[in-house]
Every structure is written in C-alpha cells, then in structure tokens.
Coordinates of C-alpha atoms in Angstrom, one line a residue:
K368 CA -23.6 14.3 -23.5
T369 CA -20.1 15.6 -22.7
V370 CA -19.2 15.4 -19.0
E371 CA -16.2 17.4 -17.9
D372 CA -14.5 16.9 -14.4
N373 CA -11.3 18.2 -12.8
R374 CA -8.4 15.7 -12.9
L375 CA -5.0 15.5 -11.6
A376 CA -2.3 13.4 -13.3
G377 CA 1.4 12.8 -12.7
V378 CA 4.1 10.9 -14.8
I379 CA 7.5 9.7 -13.9
V380 CA 10.2 8.1 -16.2
G381 CA 13.8 7.3 -16.1
S382 CA 16.1 6.5 -13.2
K383 CA 15.5 6.6 -9.5
Y384 CA 18.5 8.6 -8.7
P385 CA 20.7 11.1 -10.6
E386 CA 23.4 9.5 -12.5
N387 CA 26.8 9.9 -10.8
W388 CA 29.8 7.7 -9.7
A389 CA 28.2 6.7 -6.3
N390 CA 24.8 5.6 -7.7
Q391 CA 24.1 2.6 -9.9
K392 CA 21.5 3.2 -12.6
Q393 CA 18.2 1.8 -11.1
P394 CA 15.0 2.3 -13.2
L395 CA 11.8 3.5 -11.6
D396 CA 9.0 1.0 -11.0
F397 CA 5.4 0.6 -10.1
F398 CA 6.0 1.1 -6.3
D399 CA 7.6 4.5 -7.0
I400 CA 4.4 5.9 -8.7
K401 CA 2.4 4.2 -6.1
N402 CA 4.4 5.9 -3.3
D403 CA 4.1 9.4 -5.0
C404 CA 0.4 8.9 -5.3
E405 CA 0.0 7.8 -1.7
K406 CA 1.9 11.0 -0.5
L407 CA -0.5 13.1 -2.6
L408 CA -3.5 11.4 -1.1
K409 CA -2.0 11.7 2.4
S410 CA -1.6 15.6 1.9
M411 CA -5.2 15.7 1.0
G412 CA -6.3 13.8 4.1
R413 CA -7.5 10.8 2.1
I414 CA -4.7 8.1 2.5
G415 CA -6.4 6.2 5.3
E416 CA -9.7 5.9 3.4
C417 CA -8.3 4.9 0.0
Q418 CA -7.5 1.4 -1.4
M419 CA -5.3 0.4 -4.3
I420 CA -6.4 -2.8 -5.8
P421 CA -5.0 -4.6 -8.9
S422 CA -7.2 -3.6 -12.0
Q423 CA -7.2 -3.6 -15.7
H424 CA -7.0 -0.3 -17.7
P425 CA -6.5 -0.1 -21.5
A426 CA -3.7 2.6 -21.3
L427 CA -1.9 0.6 -18.7
H428 CA 0.3 -2.6 -18.5
P429 CA -1.9 -5.6 -17.8
S430 CA 0.0 -6.7 -14.8
E431 CA 1.2 -3.4 -13.4
S432 CA -1.9 -1.3 -12.9
A433 CA -4.2 -0.6 -10.0
A434 CA -7.4 1.3 -9.4
I435 CA -7.7 3.8 -6.6
L436 CA -10.9 3.4 -4.6
L437 CA -12.7 5.4 -2.0
D438 CA -15.8 3.8 -0.5
D439 CA -16.3 1.7 -3.6
I440 CA -15.9 4.8 -5.9
Q441 CA -13.0 4.8 -8.3
L442 CA -11.0 7.9 -7.8
G443 CA -8.5 7.0 -10.6
S444 CA -5.8 4.7 -11.8
L445 CA -2.1 4.2 -11.7
G446 CA 0.5 2.0 -13.1
K447 CA 2.9 1.4 -16.0
L448 CA 2.0 2.7 -19.5
N449 CA 1.0 0.0 -21.9
P450 CA 4.0 -1.3 -23.9
K451 CA 1.9 -1.2 -27.1
I452 CA 1.4 2.5 -26.6
C453 CA 5.0 3.1 -25.9
Q454 CA 5.9 1.3 -29.0
T455 CA 3.4 3.2 -31.2
L456 CA 4.5 6.5 -29.8
D457 CA 8.2 5.6 -29.8
L458 CA 8.5 6.2 -26.0
P459 CA 10.6 4.7 -23.3
N460 CA 9.3 1.5 -21.8
N461 CA 9.4 2.5 -18.1
I462 CA 6.8 5.3 -18.0
F463 CA 4.6 5.2 -14.9
L464 CA 1.6 7.5 -14.3
F465 CA -1.5 8.1 -12.2
E466 CA -4.7 10.0 -12.7
L467 CA -7.3 11.2 -10.1
T468 CA -10.6 12.7 -10.3
L469 CA -10.4 15.8 -8.0
D470 CA -14.1 16.2 -7.5
H471 CA -14.2 13.2 -5.2
V472 CA -10.8 13.8 -3.5
N473 CA -11.6 17.3 -2.6
K474 CA -14.6 16.4 -0.5
A475 CA -12.1 15.2 2.1
T476 CA -11.8 16.8 5.5
L477 CA -8.4 17.9 6.7
P478 CA -6.8 15.4 9.1
K479 CA -6.8 16.4 12.8
L480 CA -3.5 16.6 14.7
Q481 CA -3.1 14.0 17.4
P482 CA -1.1 14.8 20.6
L483 CA 2.1 12.7 20.9
S484 CA 1.9 10.0 23.5
P485 CA 4.4 10.0 26.4
Y486 CA 4.4 6.2 26.5
P487 CA 6.8 3.9 24.7
V488 CA 6.3 2.5 21.2
V489 CA 6.3 -1.4 20.9
R490 CA 6.9 -3.3 17.8
R491 CA 6.0 -6.9 17.1
D492 CA 6.7 -8.6 13.7
I493 CA 4.5 -11.4 12.1
A494 CA 5.3 -13.6 9.2
M495 CA 2.8 -15.6 7.3
T496 CA 1.9 -17.4 4.1
L497 CA -1.4 -16.8 2.3
P498 CA -2.9 -17.3 -1.1
R499 CA -1.0 -15.4 -3.8
D500 CA -4.0 -13.8 -5.3
I501 CA -4.9 -11.8 -2.2
P502 CA -3.6 -8.1 -2.5
V503 CA -1.2 -7.2 0.4
S504 CA -3.0 -3.8 0.6
Q505 CA -6.1 -5.6 1.6
V506 CA -4.3 -7.6 4.4
I507 CA -2.8 -4.3 5.7
E508 CA -6.1 -2.5 5.8
H509 CA -7.6 -5.5 7.7
I510 CA -4.9 -5.5 10.2
K511 CA -5.4 -1.7 10.8
K512 CA -9.0 -2.3 11.5
Q513 CA -8.4 -5.1 13.8
G514 CA -5.6 -3.4 15.6
K515 CA -7.5 -0.2 16.7
P516 CA -6.9 1.8 18.8
L517 CA -3.4 0.5 19.9
L518 CA -2.0 -0.2 16.4
T519 CA -0.4 3.1 15.2
N520 CA 1.3 1.7 12.0
C521 CA 1.6 -1.4 9.9
V522 CA 4.6 -1.9 7.7
L523 CA 5.3 -4.5 5.0
F524 CA 9.0 -5.3 5.1
D525 CA 9.2 -8.6 3.3
L526 CA 7.4 -10.2 0.4
Y527 CA 8.6 -13.6 -1.1
Q528 CA 7.4 -16.0 -3.8
G529 CA 9.6 -18.8 -4.9
E530 CA 11.4 -21.9 -3.6
K531 CA 10.0 -23.6 -0.4
I532 CA 6.7 -21.7 -1.0
A533 CA 3.8 -23.3 -2.9
D534 CA 3.1 -21.9 -6.4
T535 CA -0.3 -20.7 -5.2
E536 CA 1.0 -18.9 -2.0
K537 CA 3.3 -16.1 -1.0
S538 CA 5.1 -15.2 2.2
I539 CA 4.8 -11.8 3.8
A540 CA 6.3 -10.3 6.9
I541 CA 4.7 -7.3 8.6
G542 CA 5.7 -5.0 11.4
L543 CA 3.0 -4.0 14.0
V544 CA 3.8 -0.7 15.7
L545 CA 1.8 -0.4 19.0
Q546 CA 1.3 2.5 21.4
S547 CA -1.1 3.7 24.0
H548 CA -2.0 7.2 24.9
Q549 CA -3.1 6.2 28.4
H550 CA -0.4 3.8 29.7
T551 CA 2.6 1.7 29.1
L552 CA 1.5 -1.4 27.2
K553 CA 1.9 -4.6 29.2
D554 CA 3.1 -8.0 27.6
E555 CA -0.2 -9.6 28.2
E556 CA -2.3 -7.0 26.2
I557 CA 0.3 -6.9 23.4
K558 CA 0.2 -10.7 23.2
Q559 CA -3.6 -10.6 23.2
L560 CA -3.8 -8.0 20.4
V561 CA -1.3 -9.9 18.1
D562 CA -3.0 -13.2 18.7
N563 CA -6.3 -11.7 17.8
I564 CA -4.8 -10.1 14.6
V565 CA -3.3 -13.5 13.6
L566 CA -6.5 -15.4 14.3
S567 CA -8.4 -12.9 12.2
L568 CA -6.0 -13.2 9.3
K569 CA -6.4 -16.9 9.5
T570 CA -10.1 -16.8 9.4
T571 CA -10.5 -14.0 6.8
F572 CA -7.5 -14.8 4.4
N573 CA -6.6 -18.5 5.1
A574 CA -3.2 -17.2 6.3
E575 CA -0.8 -19.5 8.2
L576 CA 1.7 -18.1 10.7
R577 CA 5.3 -19.0 9.9
G578 CA 7.7 -19.8 12.7

C-alpha cells in the first residue's frame, strides 16, 4: 500500500556569508540547519513542544544527524548529507538538510501573544559538568520545565570538551533569564529558583556545579 503525506524539506550548502574582503570563508555546519529548522517550527507555533535528539538516518552523516520529535512522534530529520551519497553523486561535502512531515506540524495552534512585563529582567549563569552522552537539548528542556513560570529564556553560551575535563564528561554554561509579571524579583526567590534548578540537574543528569 502506498502512503502519501505532505512534507517540507530545505537544503543549505556553501559558506555562511557572501564572499568579500571583510568576511573570511566560513563553511555552513549542523547548527546552521538546526537554527533554520527551529525558526520554521517557531513560526508554526511548535518550537516549544519539539525536541531534537541525536539519531541515525541512512541518508545523513552518522554523527551529524538528529530526529525532530513531538510528543514521541517523529516529525522529521535534519543533518549533514551522508558523505557516501555526496561521493556517489559528485556533490560538495558540506550539504545540510531537513525534512518535516507537515500533517503533524499543521495541527499546531497559533501561539498567543503575552503582554510585556513592566518589571526588570534578571540573568543568572550556571556552569556545570555532566556525562558527555546527555544531549544539551534535553538539559535545556528540563531547565525550562523546572524554571516555570519565572524563567523566560534559557541560553547555552559555552560548551567544552577537552583538557581538564574527563573523557566521559563535558562542560556547559547556561544563562537563565528570569522575569515576573507581578513584581520585581527579590534576591531570595532568585537564589531559591536557581538552587532548585541546580539540585534537579544533579539528581536527573548527575551534573556537578562548577565554581
């Protein structure tokens, strides 16, 4: 039986920036296609519900591919085109692509606009080590759930694997952006929230806070 569904795909290849005297040639990478796909999902009102986890796909590079999941349903895949395919078809080596099944994505409801808070934004940064095989996206999703409703954003700004870090571990640094719609946040409640997040990361992912 032949099953047909509506799909959306995108491909990027080449350099990040147009060639000129001011820009050094910088090839596209996995995170560029990931960012493009996240922007697309955000425009569809789905970005907060989706996860991107490392996954194998026969058409993609074994170590640069991910599955896009929504409530345990795979919406699609993204990553670098398998080098064997590039060689067979005489294509460049840095081709990145994604594919989404629209039937699932289109069931999304449009995001609701939220009023701007008149109270100041607070940022706290945490740095930690954790097992290398734990996806950063999983850690960020966990933090977002633990930080509700005061956590408005969660930003990964450093990822390190190498000297002074065990071979089985990696070091990450994450910025926590906090804001209330009812009042100015006090130092005590900020500390309490951050401490709760750190404790939850220790319990769930065996993460260790760095000084």
